[in-house]
Amino acid sequence: GQNIDQPTEMTATEGAIVQINCTYQTSGFNGLFWYQQHAGEAPTFLSYNVLDGLEEKGRFSSFLSRSKGYSYLLLKELQMKDSASYLCAPMDSNYQLIWGAGTKLIIKP
Amino acid sequence: GAVVSQHPSRVICKSGTSVKIECRSLDFQATTMFWYRQFPKQSLMLMATSNEGSKATYEQGVEKDKFLINHASLTLSTLTVTSAHPEDSSFYICSARQGEREQYFGPGTRLTVT
């Protein structure tokens, strides 16, 4: 079956760095997306990895290891507005995104 | 990123009535549009996938006669919740994709059925 595993909730301090891990199992693989979702709002696109390695985009970086079925999202210089849920979504062989419950990130001053 | 709009953003209707939600891709042609439902503190649940000009593909457990989807053009898809009941109250989100690229989400529609 298809499965995604992320921590349910994480807490970090403003200005610090946090890494949100994701392991996945899918039927085929066509890349992995990270989305940010604030409470009561729709998800917004953060990053896309299809090859192994690290993709850096400003304060956010995303890493992928296809052989391990593993990805992480790294957030640097945390700001209060980064408090949100972060959704790891691999794309299967049918180009469908597989969604888990996401990780709720709480930023404290 | 690409822009997807959804209308209305919030709707309250009486039990037994029907509600139509529109999803538009504003600056690109969406070959595929997706409709999701999300209950509080739960993950996104894919309801159906629609390709322009063809019938929508519904996920298991989603009643196609209750949730009518029309994808009449490359920039517009509509979801009609027919004979709505209180258990249909939820956050409905559409997303649009061009080819096999990332999905861009609309802002969502919060439906409350009284």
Short mmCIF file of C-alpha atoms in Angstrom, two decimals:
data_model
loop_
_atom_site.label_atom_id
_atom_site.label_comp_id
_atom_site.label_asym_id
_atom_site.label_seq_id
_atom_site.Cartn_x
_atom_site.Cartn_y
_atom_site.Cartn_z
CA GLY A 1 0.00 0.00 0.00
CA GLN A 2 0.89 3.65 -0.02
CA ASN A 3 1.98 5.25 3.19
CA ILE A 4 3.50 8.45 4.53
CA ASP A 5 5.06 8.86 7.95
CA GLN A 6 5.73 12.31 9.46
CA PRO A 7 5.82 13.46 13.08
CA THR A 8 2.44 14.74 14.17
CA GLU A 9 3.74 17.84 15.88
CA MET A 10 7.03 19.66 16.45
CA THR A 11 7.97 22.71 18.47
CA ALA A 12 10.85 25.07 17.75
CA THR A 13 12.09 28.48 18.82
CA GLU A 14 12.00 31.64 16.74
CA GLY A 15 15.30 32.13 14.95
CA ALA A 16 16.30 28.47 15.23
CA ILE A 17 16.47 25.68 12.65
CA VAL A 18 14.08 22.75 12.41
CA GLN A 19 14.09 19.61 10.25
CA ILE A 20 10.84 17.83 9.45
CA ASN A 21 11.37 14.25 8.35
CA CYS A 22 9.16 12.21 6.05
CA THR A 23 9.33 8.57 5.03
CA TYR A 24 7.09 7.22 2.33
CA GLN A 25 6.05 4.14 0.41
CA THR A 26 4.31 4.57 -2.93
CA SER A 27 3.37 2.60 -6.00
CA GLY A 28 5.94 4.08 -8.31
CA PHE A 29 7.50 7.48 -7.76
CA ASN A 30 7.47 10.71 -9.72
CA GLY A 31 8.91 13.14 -7.25
CA LEU A 32 8.00 14.51 -3.84
CA PHE A 33 6.36 17.79 -2.90
CA TRP A 34 6.31 19.78 0.29
CA TYR A 35 3.38 22.06 1.00
CA GLN A 36 2.69 24.52 3.81
CA GLN A 37 -0.81 24.84 5.19
CA HIS A 38 -1.85 27.47 7.69
CA ALA A 39 -4.90 26.72 9.81
CA GLY A 40 -8.10 27.27 7.89
CA GLU A 41 -6.31 27.85 4.60
CA ALA A 42 -5.46 25.79 1.53
CA PRO A 43 -1.95 24.35 1.06
CA THR A 44 0.71 26.39 -0.72
CA PHE A 45 3.55 24.88 -2.71
CA LEU A 46 7.01 24.96 -1.12
CA SER A 47 9.29 22.59 -3.00
CA TYR A 48 9.62 19.69 -5.39
CA ASN A 49 12.38 17.04 -5.46
CA VAL A 50 12.64 14.36 -8.10
CA LEU A 51 16.38 13.60 -7.93
CA ASP A 52 18.41 12.69 -4.85
CA GLY A 53 19.98 15.54 -3.00
CA LEU A 54 19.29 18.91 -1.50
CA GLU A 55 17.26 21.70 -3.08
CA GLU A 56 17.69 25.08 -1.44
CA LYS A 57 15.18 27.90 -1.75
CA GLY A 58 15.77 30.79 0.59
CA ARG A 59 15.15 29.82 4.21
CA PHE A 60 13.67 26.48 3.13
CA SER A 61 15.58 23.46 1.84
CA SER A 62 14.29 20.03 0.92
CA PHE A 63 16.22 16.79 0.68
CA LEU A 64 15.38 13.52 -1.03
CA SER A 65 16.79 9.99 -0.92
CA ARG A 66 14.80 7.81 -3.29
CA SER A 67 16.54 4.59 -2.27
CA LYS A 68 15.58 5.16 1.36
CA GLY A 69 12.09 6.52 0.68
CA TYR A 70 13.07 9.53 2.77
CA SER A 71 12.79 13.27 2.56
CA TYR A 72 13.18 16.18 4.91
CA LEU A 73 12.25 19.84 4.93
CA LEU A 74 14.72 22.15 6.63
CA LEU A 75 13.54 25.55 7.84
CA LYS A 76 16.15 28.09 8.92
CA GLU A 77 15.86 31.38 10.79
CA LEU A 78 12.41 30.44 11.96
CA GLN A 79 9.79 33.15 12.11
CA MET A 80 6.49 33.16 13.94
CA LYS A 81 4.66 33.09 10.62
CA ASP A 82 6.23 29.68 9.92
CA SER A 83 3.81 28.18 12.43
CA ALA A 84 1.75 25.91 10.17
CA SER A 85 1.31 22.34 9.08
CA TYR A 86 3.87 20.96 6.63
CA LEU A 87 2.69 18.29 4.24
CA CYS A 88 4.98 15.79 2.58
CA ALA A 89 3.32 14.52 -0.61
CA PRO A 90 5.02 11.98 -2.88
CA MET A 91 3.64 11.51 -6.39
CA ASP A 92 2.92 7.95 -7.44
CA SER A 93 3.19 6.27 -10.83
CA ASN A 94 -0.18 7.73 -11.88
CA TYR A 95 1.07 11.23 -11.08
CA GLN A 96 -1.30 11.41 -8.14
CA LEU A 97 -0.17 13.08 -4.93
CA ILE A 98 -0.38 10.95 -1.82
CA TRP A 99 -1.29 12.94 1.28
CA GLY A 100 -0.58 12.28 4.92
CA ALA A 101 -1.79 14.23 7.91
CA GLY A 102 1.25 16.50 7.90
CA THR A 103 3.39 17.88 10.71
CA LYS A 104 2.08 20.73 12.80
CA LEU A 105 4.97 23.07 13.56
CA ILE A 106 4.65 25.38 16.55
CA ILE A 107 7.08 28.28 16.81
CA LYS A 108 7.69 29.81 20.22
CA PRO A 109 9.25 33.21 20.87
CA GLY B 1 3.56 30.30 -8.69
CA ALA B 2 0.37 29.86 -10.63
CA VAL B 3 -2.90 31.31 -9.37
CA VAL B 4 -6.04 29.31 -8.75
CA SER B 5 -9.21 30.98 -7.55
CA GLN B 6 -12.20 29.45 -5.87
CA HIS B 7 -15.66 30.88 -5.36
CA PRO B 8 -17.36 31.25 -3.00
CA SER B 9 -14.87 31.25 -0.14
CA ARG B 10 -17.60 30.60 2.39
CA VAL B 11 -21.18 29.38 2.04
CA ILE B 12 -23.95 28.48 4.42
CA CYS B 13 -26.91 26.55 3.07
CA LYS B 14 -29.92 24.71 4.36
CA SER B 15 -30.13 20.96 4.41
CA GLY B 16 -31.52 19.58 1.17
CA THR B 17 -30.33 22.39 -1.06
CA SER B 18 -27.53 22.27 -3.63
CA VAL B 19 -24.35 24.32 -3.66
CA LYS B 20 -22.02 24.99 -6.58
CA ILE B 21 -18.33 25.76 -6.08
CA GLU B 22 -16.21 27.15 -8.91
CA CYS B 23 -12.50 26.62 -9.40
CA ARG B 24 -10.55 28.64 -11.95
CA SER B 25 -6.92 28.59 -13.05
CA LEU B 26 -6.22 32.24 -13.76
CA ASP B 27 -2.87 32.26 -15.55
CA PHE B 28 -2.43 28.79 -16.99
CA GLN B 29 -4.42 26.07 -18.69
CA ALA B 30 -5.13 23.23 -16.30
CA THR B 31 -5.23 19.86 -17.99
CA THR B 32 -6.23 18.27 -14.72
CA MET B 33 -8.15 19.58 -11.75
CA PHE B 34 -8.59 17.90 -8.40
CA TRP B 35 -11.24 18.28 -5.72
CA TYR B 36 -10.35 17.64 -2.11
CA ARG B 37 -12.25 17.69 1.15
CA GLN B 38 -10.63 18.33 4.49
CA PHE B 39 -12.24 17.89 7.89
CA PRO B 40 -10.74 19.71 10.89
CA LYS B 41 -7.30 18.45 11.89
CA GLN B 42 -7.38 15.75 9.23
CA SER B 43 -5.42 15.24 6.04
CA LEU B 44 -6.60 16.24 2.60
CA MET B 45 -8.90 13.65 1.10
CA LEU B 46 -9.01 13.43 -2.67
CA MET B 47 -12.60 13.27 -3.86
CA ALA B 48 -12.19 13.23 -7.62
CA THR B 49 -9.89 13.99 -10.51
CA SER B 50 -11.19 15.68 -13.61
CA ASN B 51 -9.66 16.19 -17.03
CA GLU B 52 -11.03 18.79 -19.38
CA GLY B 53 -13.76 17.44 -21.60
CA SER B 54 -14.05 14.06 -19.94
CA LYS B 55 -15.91 12.57 -16.99
CA ALA B 56 -14.41 12.90 -13.56
CA THR B 57 -12.79 9.94 -11.85
CA TYR B 58 -14.14 9.57 -8.34
CA GLU B 59 -12.29 8.07 -5.41
CA GLN B 60 -13.74 5.07 -3.64
CA GLY B 61 -16.53 6.03 -1.29
CA VAL B 62 -17.33 9.34 -3.00
CA GLU B 63 -20.84 9.41 -4.48
CA LYS B 64 -20.67 10.74 -8.01
CA ASP B 65 -24.39 11.51 -8.06
CA LYS B 66 -24.06 13.63 -4.96
CA PHE B 67 -20.87 15.45 -5.89
CA LEU B 68 -21.26 16.52 -9.50
CA ILE B 69 -18.08 17.67 -11.21
CA ASN B 70 -17.93 19.50 -14.48
CA HIS B 71 -14.66 20.43 -16.18
CA ALA B 72 -15.98 22.31 -19.16
CA SER B 73 -12.82 24.20 -20.09
CA LEU B 74 -9.09 24.23 -19.39
CA THR B 75 -9.57 26.99 -16.84
CA LEU B 76 -12.81 26.10 -15.07
CA SER B 77 -14.10 23.19 -13.01
CA THR B 78 -17.21 23.17 -10.84
CA LEU B 79 -18.25 20.97 -7.94
CA THR B 80 -21.93 20.82 -7.09
CA VAL B 81 -22.92 19.33 -3.77
CA THR B 82 -26.48 18.13 -4.33
CA SER B 83 -29.02 17.72 -1.56
CA ALA B 84 -26.48 18.81 1.03
CA HIS B 85 -26.67 17.48 4.58
CA PRO B 86 -24.91 18.66 7.76
CA GLU B 87 -22.33 15.87 7.43
CA ASP B 88 -21.27 17.46 4.13
CA SER B 89 -20.04 20.49 6.05
CA SER B 90 -16.33 20.67 5.37
CA PHE B 91 -13.51 22.61 3.73
CA TYR B 92 -13.53 21.93 -0.02
CA ILE B 93 -10.33 22.68 -1.89
CA CYS B 94 -9.61 22.47 -5.58
CA SER B 95 -6.23 22.25 -7.20
CA ALA B 96 -5.10 22.56 -10.78
CA ARG B 97 -2.19 21.09 -12.65
CA GLN B 98 -0.71 21.74 -16.06
CA GLY B 99 0.61 18.51 -17.53
CA GLU B 100 2.52 16.54 -14.93
CA ARG B 101 3.74 19.49 -12.92
CA GLU B 102 2.99 20.54 -9.37
CA GLN B 103 -0.54 21.17 -8.23
CA TYR B 104 -1.59 24.66 -7.27
CA PHE B 105 -4.37 24.98 -4.79
CA GLY B 106 -7.30 27.33 -4.67
CA PRO B 107 -8.00 29.14 -1.39
CA GLY B 108 -10.76 26.69 -0.43
CA THR B 109 -14.47 26.94 0.24
CA ARG B 110 -15.86 26.44 3.70
CA LEU B 111 -19.29 24.86 3.43
CA THR B 112 -21.66 24.82 6.38
CA VAL B 113 -24.95 22.98 6.03
CA THR B 114 -27.55 23.82 8.65
#
